[in-house]
PDB file of C-alpha atoms in Angstrom:
ATOM      1  CA  ALA A  10      -0.944  97.946  17.880  1.00 68.00           C
ATOM      2  CA  VAL A  11       2.095  95.519  16.762  1.00 79.00           C
ATOM      3  CA  PHE A  12       1.939  94.504  12.673  1.00 83.00           C
ATOM      4  CA  ALA A  13       3.209  90.800  12.118  1.00 95.00           C
ATOM      5  CA  VAL A  14       5.663  91.747   8.663  1.00 97.00           C
ATOM      6  CA  GLU A  15       6.661  89.188   6.263  1.00 97.00           C
ATOM      7  CA  ALA A  16       8.820  89.133   3.549  1.00 98.00           C
ATOM      8  CA  HIS A  17       7.539  87.244   0.627  1.00 98.00           C
ATOM      9  CA  THR A  18      10.947  86.856  -1.948  1.00 98.00           C
ATOM     10  CA  ALA A  19       8.048  84.801  -4.174  1.00 98.00           C
ATOM     11  CA  GLY A  20       3.706  84.781  -4.398  1.00 97.00           C
ATOM     12  CA  ASP A  21       1.846  83.433  -1.477  1.00 98.00           C
ATOM     13  CA  THR A  22      -1.977  83.099  -0.609  1.00 98.00           C
ATOM     14  CA  LEU A  23      -2.991  85.493   2.226  1.00 98.00           C
ATOM     15  CA  THR A  24      -6.006  84.068   4.587  1.00 97.00           C
ATOM     16  CA  ALA A  25      -8.344  86.055   6.727  1.00 97.00           C
ATOM     17  CA  ALA A  26      -6.161  84.822   9.912  1.00 97.00           C
ATOM     18  CA  GLU A  27      -3.659  87.390   8.572  1.00 97.00           C
ATOM     19  CA  THR A  28      -5.887  90.072   8.712  1.00 97.00           C
ATOM     20  CA  GLY A  29      -3.689  93.453   9.439  1.00 96.00           C
ATOM     21  CA  SER A  30      -0.258  92.621   8.677  1.00 97.00           C
ATOM     22  CA  CYS A  31       2.003  93.694   6.552  1.00 97.00           C
ATOM     23  CA  HIS A  32       3.578  91.773   3.273  1.00 98.00           C
ATOM     24  CA  THR A  33       6.412  93.195   1.736  1.00 98.00           C
ATOM     25  CA  ASN A  34       8.783  91.664  -1.358  1.00 98.00           C
ATOM     26  CA  THR A  35      12.541  92.444  -0.327  1.00 98.00           C
ATOM     27  CA  GLY A  36      14.984  90.110  -1.008  1.00 98.00           C
ATOM     28  CA  ALA A  37      12.341  89.700  -3.900  1.00 98.00           C
ATOM     29  CA  GLY A  38      14.559  89.081  -7.375  1.00 97.00           C
ATOM     30  CA  GLY A  39      11.611  89.044  -9.185  1.00 98.00           C
ATOM     31  CA  ALA A  40       7.093  90.094  -9.330  1.00 98.00           C
ATOM     32  CA  VAL A  41       5.415  88.681  -5.911  1.00 98.00           C
ATOM     33  CA  VAL A  42       1.445  88.224  -6.498  1.00 98.00           C
ATOM     34  CA  LEU A  43      -0.172  88.458  -3.030  1.00 98.00           C
ATOM     35  CA  VAL A  44      -3.531  86.980  -3.682  1.00 98.00           C
ATOM     36  CA  LEU A  45      -5.959  88.104  -0.732  1.00 98.00           C
ATOM     37  CA  PRO A  46      -8.553  85.584   0.785  1.00 98.00           C
ATOM     38  CA  PRO A  47     -12.121  86.365   0.057  1.00 97.00           C
ATOM     39  CA  ALA A  48     -13.069  90.221   0.608  1.00 98.00           C
ATOM     40  CA  THR A  49     -14.595  89.795   3.692  1.00 98.00           C
ATOM     41  CA  VAL A  50     -16.350  93.137   6.217  1.00 98.00           C
ATOM     42  CA  GLY A  51     -13.780  94.208   8.561  1.00 98.00           C
ATOM     43  CA  LEU A  52     -10.435  92.071   6.657  1.00 98.00           C
ATOM     44  CA  GLU A  53      -6.804  94.525   6.489  1.00 98.00           C
ATOM     45  CA  TYR A  54      -4.058  94.158   5.115  1.00 98.00           C
ATOM     46  CA  LEU A  55      -0.906  96.063   4.506  1.00 98.00           C
ATOM     47  CA  GLY A  56       1.942  96.034   2.031  1.00 98.00           C
ATOM     48  CA  GLY A  57       4.978  97.807   1.130  1.00 98.00           C
ATOM     49  CA  VAL A  58       7.363  97.996  -2.034  1.00 98.00           C
ATOM     50  CA  GLY A  59      10.853  96.849  -0.172  1.00 98.00           C
ATOM     51  CA  ALA A  60      13.036  95.017  -4.050  1.00 98.00           C
ATOM     52  CA  ALA A  61      12.859  97.362  -6.581  1.00 98.00           C
ATOM     53  CA  GLN A  62      10.279  94.469  -7.640  1.00 98.00           C
ATOM     54  CA  ALA A  63       6.263  94.571  -9.005  1.00 98.00           C
ATOM     55  CA  LEU A  64       4.299  93.733  -5.788  1.00 98.00           C
ATOM     56  CA  ARG A  65       0.876  92.779  -6.370  1.00 98.00           C
ATOM     57  CA  PHE A  66      -2.287  92.177  -4.613  1.00 98.00           C
ATOM     58  CA  ASP A  67      -4.548  89.841  -6.171  1.00 98.00           C
ATOM     59  CA  PRO A  68      -8.166  89.584  -5.211  1.00 97.00           C
ATOM     60  CA  ASP A  69     -11.103  86.707  -5.910  1.00 91.00           C
ATOM     61  CA  GLY A  70     -11.950  86.615  -9.350  1.00 92.00           C
ATOM     62  CA  THR A  71     -15.364  88.501  -8.664  1.00 94.00           C
ATOM     63  CA  GLU A  72     -14.315  91.115  -6.467  1.00 97.00           C
ATOM     64  CA  VAL A  73     -12.522  94.096  -7.382  1.00 97.00           C
ATOM     65  CA  ILE A  74      -9.968  96.329  -5.265  1.00 97.00           C
ATOM     66  CA  CYS A  75     -11.115 100.216  -5.701  1.00 95.00           C
ATOM     67  CA  LEU A  76      -8.181 102.233  -6.867  1.00 91.00           C
ATOM     68  CA  PRO A  77      -5.974 103.959  -4.488  1.00 89.00           C
ATOM     69  CA  SER A  78      -6.566 107.869  -6.409  1.00 89.00           C
ATOM     70  CA  THR A  79      -9.971 107.641  -7.363  1.00 91.00           C
ATOM     71  CA  GLY A  80     -11.638 105.285  -5.110  1.00 90.00           C
ATOM     72  CA  VAL A  81     -13.634 103.763  -8.016  1.00 92.00           C
ATOM     73  CA  PRO A  82     -13.725  99.839  -8.341  1.00 93.00           C
ATOM     74  CA  GLY A  83     -11.296  98.128 -11.071  1.00 93.00           C
ATOM     75  CA  GLY A  84     -12.377  95.091 -12.491  1.00 95.00           C
ATOM     76  CA  ALA A  85     -13.269  92.109 -11.277  1.00 96.00           C
ATOM     77  CA  GLY A  86      -9.956  90.101 -10.112  1.00 97.00           C
ATOM     78  CA  LYS A  87      -7.781  92.671 -11.282  1.00 97.00           C
ATOM     79  CA  TYR A  88      -4.539  93.455  -8.684  1.00 97.00           C
ATOM     80  CA  LEU A  89      -3.512  96.421  -7.810  1.00 97.00           C
ATOM     81  CA  GLY A  90       0.769  96.368  -8.195  1.00 97.00           C
ATOM     82  CA  CYS A  91       3.794  98.643  -7.373  1.00 98.00           C
ATOM     83  CA  SER A  92       7.165  98.135  -8.083  1.00 98.00           C
ATOM     84  CA  THR A  93       9.037 101.374  -6.053  1.00 98.00           C
ATOM     85  CA  VAL A  94      11.000 101.025  -3.897  1.00 98.00           C
ATOM     86  CA  GLY A  95       8.794 102.514  -0.381  1.00 98.00           C
ATOM     87  CA  CYS A  96       5.695 102.888  -2.133  1.00 98.00           C
ATOM     88  CA  THR A  97       2.748 101.341   0.428  1.00 98.00           C
ATOM     89  CA  VAL A  98      -0.915 100.711   0.734  1.00 98.00           C
ATOM     90  CA  ARG A  99      -3.531  99.910   3.174  1.00 97.00           C
ATOM     91  CA  LEU A 100      -6.406  97.859   2.457  1.00 98.00           C
ATOM     92  CA  LEU A 101      -9.082  97.275   3.954  1.00 98.00           C
ATOM     93  CA  CYS A 102     -12.904  95.609   3.277  1.00 98.00           C
ATOM     94  CA  MET A 103     -15.959  97.367   3.760  1.00 97.00           C
ATOM     95  CA  VAL A 104     -18.496  95.695   2.034  1.00 96.00           C
ATOM     96  CA  ALA A 105     -18.330  91.694   1.217  1.00 97.00           C
ATOM     97  CA  GLY A 106     -15.970  91.433  -2.402  1.00 97.00           C
ATOM     98  CA  VAL A 107     -14.635  95.221  -2.294  1.00 97.00           C
ATOM     99  CA  TRP A 108     -10.726  95.528  -1.106  1.00 98.00           C
ATOM    100  CA  ASN A 109     -10.852  99.448  -0.733  1.00 97.00           C
ATOM    101  CA  VAL A 110      -7.868 101.498  -0.332  1.00 96.00           C
ATOM    102  CA  MET A 111      -7.429 103.330   3.195  1.00 96.00           C
ATOM    103  CA  GLY A 112      -4.524 105.153   2.505  1.00 96.00           C
ATOM    104  CA  TYR A 113      -1.202 104.841   0.265  1.00 97.00           C
ATOM    105  CA  THR A 114       2.295 106.140  -1.405  1.00 97.00           C
ATOM    106  CA  GLY A 115       3.331 106.049  -4.199  1.00 97.00           C
ATOM    107  CA  THR A 116       1.953 105.583  -7.508  1.00 95.00           C
ATOM    108  CA  TRP A 117      -0.364 101.641  -7.929  1.00 96.00           C
ATOM    109  CA  VAL A 118      -1.511 100.718 -10.740  1.00 94.00           C
ATOM    110  CA  ALA A 119      -4.667  98.521 -11.539  1.00 93.00           C
ATOM    111  CA  GLU A 120      -4.070  95.858 -13.992  1.00 94.00           C
ATOM    112  CA  ALA A 121      -5.869  96.669 -17.381  1.00 84.00           C
TER     113      ALA A 121
END
């Protein structure tokens, strides 16, 4: 498969039409917050840290991202982020309202 790869230097809101795409912070001079669309079954996004700045995936205020190392859901509306160059993550919605981490490299941290 060929993935669209978008380098973000500022925050952005991802859309359902972008499912299957990869998002990096390559070239960013500060934190990049990517707001996820509503967690709808089948949507998938990949992320990769390309600059030593925070790259954060932020779900809707009522939705959760399950933590990479445990699979336990984080808090409602809490982001998942990393600032170490080379780290990657794959987010997939298997149940409405929940983002599952299907694979990752490095240390991704949930917002407290």
